[in-house]
Short mmCIF file of C-alpha atoms in Angstrom, two decimals:
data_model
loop_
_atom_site.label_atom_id
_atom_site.label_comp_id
_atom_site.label_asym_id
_atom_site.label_seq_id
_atom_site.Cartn_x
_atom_site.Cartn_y
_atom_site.Cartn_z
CA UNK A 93 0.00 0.00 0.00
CA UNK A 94 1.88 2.98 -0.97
CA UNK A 95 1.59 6.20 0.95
CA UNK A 96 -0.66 8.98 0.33
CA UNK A 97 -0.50 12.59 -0.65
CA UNK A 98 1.23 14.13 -3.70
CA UNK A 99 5.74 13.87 -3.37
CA UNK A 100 4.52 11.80 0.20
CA UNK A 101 8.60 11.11 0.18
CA UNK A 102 8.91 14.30 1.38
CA UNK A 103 7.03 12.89 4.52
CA UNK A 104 9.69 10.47 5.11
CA UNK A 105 12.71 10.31 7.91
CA UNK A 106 14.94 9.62 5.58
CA UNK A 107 14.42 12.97 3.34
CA UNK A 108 13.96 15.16 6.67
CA UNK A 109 17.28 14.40 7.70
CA UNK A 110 18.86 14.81 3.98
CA UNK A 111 18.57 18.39 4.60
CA UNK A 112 21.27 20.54 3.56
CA UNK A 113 20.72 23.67 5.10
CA UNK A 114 22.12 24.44 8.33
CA UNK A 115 21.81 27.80 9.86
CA UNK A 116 24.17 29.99 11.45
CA UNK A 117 23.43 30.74 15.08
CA UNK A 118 22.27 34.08 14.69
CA UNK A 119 18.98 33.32 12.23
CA UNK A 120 16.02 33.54 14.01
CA UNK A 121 13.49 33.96 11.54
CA UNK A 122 12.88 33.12 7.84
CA UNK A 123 9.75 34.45 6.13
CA UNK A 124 9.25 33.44 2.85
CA UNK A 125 6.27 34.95 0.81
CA UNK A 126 5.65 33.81 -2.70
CA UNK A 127 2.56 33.19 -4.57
CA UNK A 128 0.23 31.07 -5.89
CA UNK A 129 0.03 31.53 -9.09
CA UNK A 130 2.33 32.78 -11.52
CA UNK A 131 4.99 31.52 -13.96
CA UNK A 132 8.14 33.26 -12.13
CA UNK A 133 7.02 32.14 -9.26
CA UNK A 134 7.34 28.47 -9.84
CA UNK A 135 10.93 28.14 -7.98
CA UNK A 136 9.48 29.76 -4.64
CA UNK A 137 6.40 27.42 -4.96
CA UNK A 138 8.69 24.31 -5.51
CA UNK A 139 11.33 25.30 -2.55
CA UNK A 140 8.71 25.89 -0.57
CA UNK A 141 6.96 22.45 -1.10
CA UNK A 142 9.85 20.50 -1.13
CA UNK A 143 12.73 22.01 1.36
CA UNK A 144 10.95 24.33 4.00
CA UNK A 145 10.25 20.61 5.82
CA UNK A 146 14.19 20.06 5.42
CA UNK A 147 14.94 23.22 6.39
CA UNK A 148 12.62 23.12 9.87
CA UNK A 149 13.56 19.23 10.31
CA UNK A 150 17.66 20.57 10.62
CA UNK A 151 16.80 24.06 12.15
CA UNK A 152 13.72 23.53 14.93
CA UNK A 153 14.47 27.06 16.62
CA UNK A 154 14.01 29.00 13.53
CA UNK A 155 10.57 30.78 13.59
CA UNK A 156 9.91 29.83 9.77
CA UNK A 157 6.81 31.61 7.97
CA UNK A 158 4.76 31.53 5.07
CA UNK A 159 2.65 34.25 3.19
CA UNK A 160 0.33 33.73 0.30
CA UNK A 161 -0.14 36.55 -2.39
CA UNK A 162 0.95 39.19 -0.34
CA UNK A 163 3.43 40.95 -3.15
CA UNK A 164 4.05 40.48 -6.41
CA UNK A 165 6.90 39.30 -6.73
CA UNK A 166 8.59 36.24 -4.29
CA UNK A 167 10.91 36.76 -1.87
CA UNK A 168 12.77 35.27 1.45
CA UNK A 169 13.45 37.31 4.35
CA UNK A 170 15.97 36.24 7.26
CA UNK A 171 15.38 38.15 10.63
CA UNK A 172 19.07 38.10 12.44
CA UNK A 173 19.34 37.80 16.62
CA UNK A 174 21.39 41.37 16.17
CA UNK A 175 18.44 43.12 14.38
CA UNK A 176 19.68 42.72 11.29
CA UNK A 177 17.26 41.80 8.02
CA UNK A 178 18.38 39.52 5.16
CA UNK A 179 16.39 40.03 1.58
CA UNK A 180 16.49 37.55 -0.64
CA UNK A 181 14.77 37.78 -4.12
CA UNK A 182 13.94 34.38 -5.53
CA UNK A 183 11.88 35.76 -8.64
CA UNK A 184 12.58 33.52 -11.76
CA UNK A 185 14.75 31.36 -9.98
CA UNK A 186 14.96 27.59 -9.67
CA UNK A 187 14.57 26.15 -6.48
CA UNK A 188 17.64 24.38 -6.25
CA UNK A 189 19.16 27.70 -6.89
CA UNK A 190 17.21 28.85 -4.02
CA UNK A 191 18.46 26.47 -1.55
CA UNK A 192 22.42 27.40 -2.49
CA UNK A 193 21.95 30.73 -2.36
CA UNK A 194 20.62 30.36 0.85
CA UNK A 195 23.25 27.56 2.41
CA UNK A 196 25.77 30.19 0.80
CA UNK A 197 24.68 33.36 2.72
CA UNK A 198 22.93 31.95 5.83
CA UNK A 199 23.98 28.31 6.26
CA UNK A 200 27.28 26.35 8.13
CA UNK A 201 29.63 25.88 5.46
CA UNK A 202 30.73 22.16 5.43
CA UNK A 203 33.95 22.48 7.68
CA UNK A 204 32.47 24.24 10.18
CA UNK A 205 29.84 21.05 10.11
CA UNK A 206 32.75 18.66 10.04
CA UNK A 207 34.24 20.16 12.68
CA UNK A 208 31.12 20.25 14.93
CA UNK A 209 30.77 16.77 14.15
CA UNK A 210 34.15 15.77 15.01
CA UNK A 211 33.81 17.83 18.36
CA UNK A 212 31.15 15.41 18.86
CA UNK A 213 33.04 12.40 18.26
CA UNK A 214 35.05 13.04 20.98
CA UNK A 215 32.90 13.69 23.64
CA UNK A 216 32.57 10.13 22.97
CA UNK A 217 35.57 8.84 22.75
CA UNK A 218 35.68 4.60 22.71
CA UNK A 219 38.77 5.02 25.09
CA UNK A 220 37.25 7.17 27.83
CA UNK A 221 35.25 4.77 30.59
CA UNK A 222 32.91 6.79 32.96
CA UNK A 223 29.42 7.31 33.55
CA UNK A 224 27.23 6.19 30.67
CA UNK A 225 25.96 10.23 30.19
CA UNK A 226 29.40 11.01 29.16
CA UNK A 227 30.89 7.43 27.91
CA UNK A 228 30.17 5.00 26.11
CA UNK A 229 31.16 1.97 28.77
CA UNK A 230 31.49 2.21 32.53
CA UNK A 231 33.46 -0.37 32.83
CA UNK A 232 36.10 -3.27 30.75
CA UNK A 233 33.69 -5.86 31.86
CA UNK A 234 31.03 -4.87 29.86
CA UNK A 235 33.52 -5.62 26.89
CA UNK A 236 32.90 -9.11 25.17
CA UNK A 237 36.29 -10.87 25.62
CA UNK A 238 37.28 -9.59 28.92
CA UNK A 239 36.92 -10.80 32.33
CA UNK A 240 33.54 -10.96 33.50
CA UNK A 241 31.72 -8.81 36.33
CA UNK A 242 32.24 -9.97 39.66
CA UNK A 243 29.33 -9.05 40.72
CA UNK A 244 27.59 -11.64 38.40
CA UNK A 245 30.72 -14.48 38.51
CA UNK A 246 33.15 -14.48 41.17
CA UNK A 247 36.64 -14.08 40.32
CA UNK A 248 39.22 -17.20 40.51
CA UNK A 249 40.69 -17.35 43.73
CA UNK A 250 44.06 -16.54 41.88
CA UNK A 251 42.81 -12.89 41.04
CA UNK A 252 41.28 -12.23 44.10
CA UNK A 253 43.01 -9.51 46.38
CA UNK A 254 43.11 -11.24 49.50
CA UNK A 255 44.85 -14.21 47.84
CA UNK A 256 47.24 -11.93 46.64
CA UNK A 257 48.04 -9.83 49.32
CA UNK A 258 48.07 -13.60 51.45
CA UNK A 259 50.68 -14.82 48.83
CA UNK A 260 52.68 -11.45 49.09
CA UNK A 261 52.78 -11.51 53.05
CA UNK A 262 53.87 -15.49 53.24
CA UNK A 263 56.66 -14.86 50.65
CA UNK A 264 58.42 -11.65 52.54
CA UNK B 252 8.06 43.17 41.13
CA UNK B 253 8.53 44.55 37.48
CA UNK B 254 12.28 43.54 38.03
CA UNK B 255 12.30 39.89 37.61
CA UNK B 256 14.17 38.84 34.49
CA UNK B 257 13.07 37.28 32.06
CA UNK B 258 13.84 33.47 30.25
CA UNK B 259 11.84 33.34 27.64
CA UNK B 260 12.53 30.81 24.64
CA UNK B 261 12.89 33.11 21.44
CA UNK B 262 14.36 36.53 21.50
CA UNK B 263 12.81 37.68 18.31
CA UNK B 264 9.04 36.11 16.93
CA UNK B 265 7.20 37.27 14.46
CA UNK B 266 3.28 37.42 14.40
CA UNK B 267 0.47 38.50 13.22
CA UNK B 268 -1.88 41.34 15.60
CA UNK B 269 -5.38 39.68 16.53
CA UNK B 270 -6.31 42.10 19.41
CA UNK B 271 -5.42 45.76 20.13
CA UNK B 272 -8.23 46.40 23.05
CA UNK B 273 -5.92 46.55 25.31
CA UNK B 274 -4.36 49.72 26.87
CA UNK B 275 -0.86 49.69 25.10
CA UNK B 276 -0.52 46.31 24.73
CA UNK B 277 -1.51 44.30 21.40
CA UNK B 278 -1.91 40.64 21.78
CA UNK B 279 -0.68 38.80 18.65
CA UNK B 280 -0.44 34.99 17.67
CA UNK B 281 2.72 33.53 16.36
CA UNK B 282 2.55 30.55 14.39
CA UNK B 283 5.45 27.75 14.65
CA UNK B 284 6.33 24.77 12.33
CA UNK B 285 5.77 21.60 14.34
CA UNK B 286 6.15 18.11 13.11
CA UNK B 287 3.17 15.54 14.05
CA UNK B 288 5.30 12.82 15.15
CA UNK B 289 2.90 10.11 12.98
CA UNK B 290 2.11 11.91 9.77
CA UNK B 291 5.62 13.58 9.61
CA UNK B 292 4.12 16.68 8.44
CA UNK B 293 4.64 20.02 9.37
CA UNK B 294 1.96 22.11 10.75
CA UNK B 295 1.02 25.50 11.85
CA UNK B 296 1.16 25.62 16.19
CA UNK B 297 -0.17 29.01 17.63
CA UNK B 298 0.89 30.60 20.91
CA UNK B 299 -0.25 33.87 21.38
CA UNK B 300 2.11 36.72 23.78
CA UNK B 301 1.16 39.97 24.79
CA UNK B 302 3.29 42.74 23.64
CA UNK B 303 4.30 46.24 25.19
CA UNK B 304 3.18 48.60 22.38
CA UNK B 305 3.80 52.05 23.51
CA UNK B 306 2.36 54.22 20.83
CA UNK B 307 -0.37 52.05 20.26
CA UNK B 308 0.13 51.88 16.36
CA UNK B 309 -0.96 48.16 15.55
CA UNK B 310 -4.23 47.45 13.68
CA UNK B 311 -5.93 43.62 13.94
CA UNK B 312 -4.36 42.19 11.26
CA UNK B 313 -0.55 43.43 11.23
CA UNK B 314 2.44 41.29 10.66
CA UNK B 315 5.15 42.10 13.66
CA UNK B 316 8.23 41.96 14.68
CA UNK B 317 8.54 41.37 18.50
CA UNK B 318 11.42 41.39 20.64
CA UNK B 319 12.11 39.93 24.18
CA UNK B 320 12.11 42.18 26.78
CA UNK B 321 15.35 42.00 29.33
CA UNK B 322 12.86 42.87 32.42
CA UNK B 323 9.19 41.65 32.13
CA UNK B 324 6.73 44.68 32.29
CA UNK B 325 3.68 42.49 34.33
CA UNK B 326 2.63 39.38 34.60
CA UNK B 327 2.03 38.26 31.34
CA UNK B 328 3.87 40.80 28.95
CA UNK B 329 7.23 40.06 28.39
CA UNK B 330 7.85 41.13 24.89
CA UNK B 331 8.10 44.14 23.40
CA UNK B 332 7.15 45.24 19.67
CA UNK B 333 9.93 45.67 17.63
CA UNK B 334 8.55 46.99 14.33
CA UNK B 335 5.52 46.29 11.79
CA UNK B 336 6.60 44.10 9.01
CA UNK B 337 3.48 44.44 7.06
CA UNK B 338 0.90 46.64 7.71
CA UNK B 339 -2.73 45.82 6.70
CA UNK B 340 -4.27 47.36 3.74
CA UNK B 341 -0.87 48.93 3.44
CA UNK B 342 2.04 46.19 2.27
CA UNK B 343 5.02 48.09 0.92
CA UNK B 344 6.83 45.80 -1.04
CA UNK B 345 10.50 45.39 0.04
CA UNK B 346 11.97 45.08 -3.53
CA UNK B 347 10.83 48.16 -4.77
CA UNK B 348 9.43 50.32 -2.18
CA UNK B 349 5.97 50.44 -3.61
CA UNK B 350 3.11 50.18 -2.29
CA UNK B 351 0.97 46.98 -3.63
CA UNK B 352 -2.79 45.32 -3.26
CA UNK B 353 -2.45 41.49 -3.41
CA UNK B 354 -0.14 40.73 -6.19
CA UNK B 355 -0.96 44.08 -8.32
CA UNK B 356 1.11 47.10 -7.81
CA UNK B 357 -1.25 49.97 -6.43
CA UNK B 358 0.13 52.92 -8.99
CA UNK B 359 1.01 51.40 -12.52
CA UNK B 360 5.17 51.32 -12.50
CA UNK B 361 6.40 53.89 -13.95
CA UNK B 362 9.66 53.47 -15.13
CA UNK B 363 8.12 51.05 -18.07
CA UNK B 364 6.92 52.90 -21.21
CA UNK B 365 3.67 51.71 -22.00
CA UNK B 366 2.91 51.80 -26.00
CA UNK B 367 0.45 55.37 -26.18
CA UNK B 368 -2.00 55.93 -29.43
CA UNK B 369 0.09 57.79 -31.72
CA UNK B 370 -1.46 59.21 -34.81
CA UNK B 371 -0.16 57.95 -38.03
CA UNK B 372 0.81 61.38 -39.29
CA UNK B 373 2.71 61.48 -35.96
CA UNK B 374 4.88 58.77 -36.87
CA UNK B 375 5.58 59.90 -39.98
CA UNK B 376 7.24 62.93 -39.09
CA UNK B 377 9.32 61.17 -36.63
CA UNK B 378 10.83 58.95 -39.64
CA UNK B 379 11.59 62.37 -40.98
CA UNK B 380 11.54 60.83 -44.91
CA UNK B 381 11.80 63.69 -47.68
CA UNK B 382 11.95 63.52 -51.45
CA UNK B 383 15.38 65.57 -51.50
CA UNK B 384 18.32 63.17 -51.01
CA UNK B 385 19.68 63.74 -47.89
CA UNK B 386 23.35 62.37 -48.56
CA UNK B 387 24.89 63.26 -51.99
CA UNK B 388 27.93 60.52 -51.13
CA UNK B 389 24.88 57.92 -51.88
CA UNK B 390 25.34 56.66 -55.75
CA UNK B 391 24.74 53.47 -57.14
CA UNK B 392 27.43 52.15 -58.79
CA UNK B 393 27.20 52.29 -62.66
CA UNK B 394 29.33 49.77 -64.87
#
C-alpha cells in the first residue's frame, strides 16, 4: 500500500534528515512569501513544497513563515538575533538555486559542520570509561572478551586480592 | 516586582496582531512549524504573547516583529514590539518600495513605457523621410 499525498517522500525520515541547510546561530526567523500563481514564481512554490520541511527538520528554533499573495513578486526574508534583516529575491529562480543561495549566505559551510561533528566524536571517545551520560562503557567488563563482572561471577581465587596480598605476606 | 528577568525561549518572533483592546498592549499569535510525530508533516502551532506597544500603532491584522524584553513589564507581557513588518491594507513591497494590493502594484510602475496611441501622421514625421536626397555621397554604382 503505498503512501498517500502528492511527493509523500517528502514525509519520510529519511528525506527530513537529507537536509542541507544548516543555519548559522544568529537566524532567528525566515519568512518566505511567494505566490500562488504565476509563472516566475514556480521556484518559490517548488522550494517551498519541497525544502521548508528540510529546512525546519535541521533548524527547529528558527521561527519559519509563510505568506500567500501578499506581493508580487517572491521573496525570502531572514530576521538576524542582532536586528539585522536579510532580503532575498527568488523571482525567476529555480529552487535548487534557491536552496544554495541560501546555504551560501545563511547556512554552516561544510567544515564548520565537520568540525562540529568531530567535536562530537570526541565527547565520545571509545577510550574514555565513565558514567554512561558522558561514555560510552562504565566499565572493561562490559567488553565481550574480557573478564567478567564480579558481581555476576566471582573471580578465581588466583585474582582475588586477598589471595594476593596472602601470597605477598607469606613470601616476605 | 517589574524587576524579575526574564527566560523566555525566542528573543525575536514574528506574528500576526489579533487584538489591540488593550491599553498599550496588542496581543498577537505567532505561528510555529511543528512536526506531528505520525504523519511527519509540518503544521502550523499558535501561541499567542502579549506585547508592550507604547504608541499604540498596531491594527488587527498586522504582521510584527517582537522582541524579548530584558525585564518583564507584568505578569504576562514580556515582549516588546519591535517593528511592523506588514501593515494591513498597506504592504510596501520590500523590492521596490511600492506600495501593492495582493499581487498588483497599487500605482502602474512607472519606469516602463507603455505603447500610447500615436497618430499615423505622428509617426511619420518622426521617420523624418523627404523627397530631397539627404546624402549626396549615396550613388549606385554604374558599370
Amino acid at each position: 500500500m503505498p503512501m498517500k499525498g502528492r511527493y509523500p517522500i517528502r514525509r519520510t525520515l529519511e528525506y527530513l534528515q537529507k537536509g542541507d541547510i544548516i543555519f548559522k546561530k544568529k537566524v532567528k526567523i525566515m519568512t518566505v512569501n511567494y505566490n500562488t500563481h504565476g509563472e516566475l514564481g514556480e521556484g518559490a512554490r517548488k522550494f517551498v513544497f519541497f525544502n521548508i520541511p528540510q529546512i525546519q527538520y535541521k533548524n527547529p528554533w528558527v521561527q519559519i513563515m509563510m505568506f500567500k499573495n501578499m506581493t508580487p513578486s517572491p521573496f525570502l526574508k531572514f530576521y538576524l538575533d542582532d536586528g539585522e534583516q536579510v532580503l532575498v529575491d527568488v523571482e525567476g529562480k529555480d529552487c535548487k538555486q534557491i536552496s544554495q543561495h541560501v546555504k551560501k549566505i545563511l547556512g554552516k559551510s561544510d567544515e564548520v559542520l565537520h568540525a562540529e561533528a568531530q567535536a562530537e566524536m570526541q565527547a565520545s571517545h571509545p577510550a574514555n570509561f565513565g558514567p554512561k551520560k558522558y561514555c560510552l562503557r562504565e566499565c572493561i567488563c562490559e567488553v565481550a572478551g574480557q573478564v567478567p563482572c564480579p558481581s555476576t561471577k566471582p573471580l578465581p581465587k588466583e585474582m582475588t586480592g586477598k589471595y594476593r596480598a596472602k601470597m605477598a605476606q607469606s613470601q616476605d | 516586582m517589574s524587576g524579575r528577568k526574564i527566560m523566555v525561549h525566542a528573543t525575536w518572533a514574528i506574528g500576526k496582531v489579533i487584538g489591540t483592546k488593550m491599553q498599550k498592549t496588542a496581543k498577537v499569535r505567532v505561528t510555529r512549524l511543528v512536526l506531528d510525530p505520525n504523519l511527519l508533516k509540518y503544521y502550523n502551532k499558535r501561541k499567542t504573547y502579549f506585547v508592550h506597544d507604547s504608541l499604540e500603532q498596531c491594527t488587527v491584522g498586522d504582521i510584527v516583529l517582537i522582541k524579548a524584553l530584558s525585564v518583564t513589564r507584568s505578569k504576562h507581557v514580556k515582549h516588546e514590539l519591535s517593528e511592523i513588518v506588514y501593515k494591513v491594507g498597506r504592504v510596501v513591497d520590500p523590492l521596490t518600495g511600492k506600495s501593492v494590493a495582493g499581487t498588483e502594484f497599487v500605482e502602474p510602475l512607472s519606469d516602463l513605457v507603455l505603447e500610447e496611441n500615436i497618430s499615423l501622421s505622428d509617426k511619420l514625421t518622426e521617420l523624418n523621410i523627404s523627397a530631397a536626397s539627404d546624402s549626396p555621397s549615396v550613388q549606385t554604382p554604374t558599370s
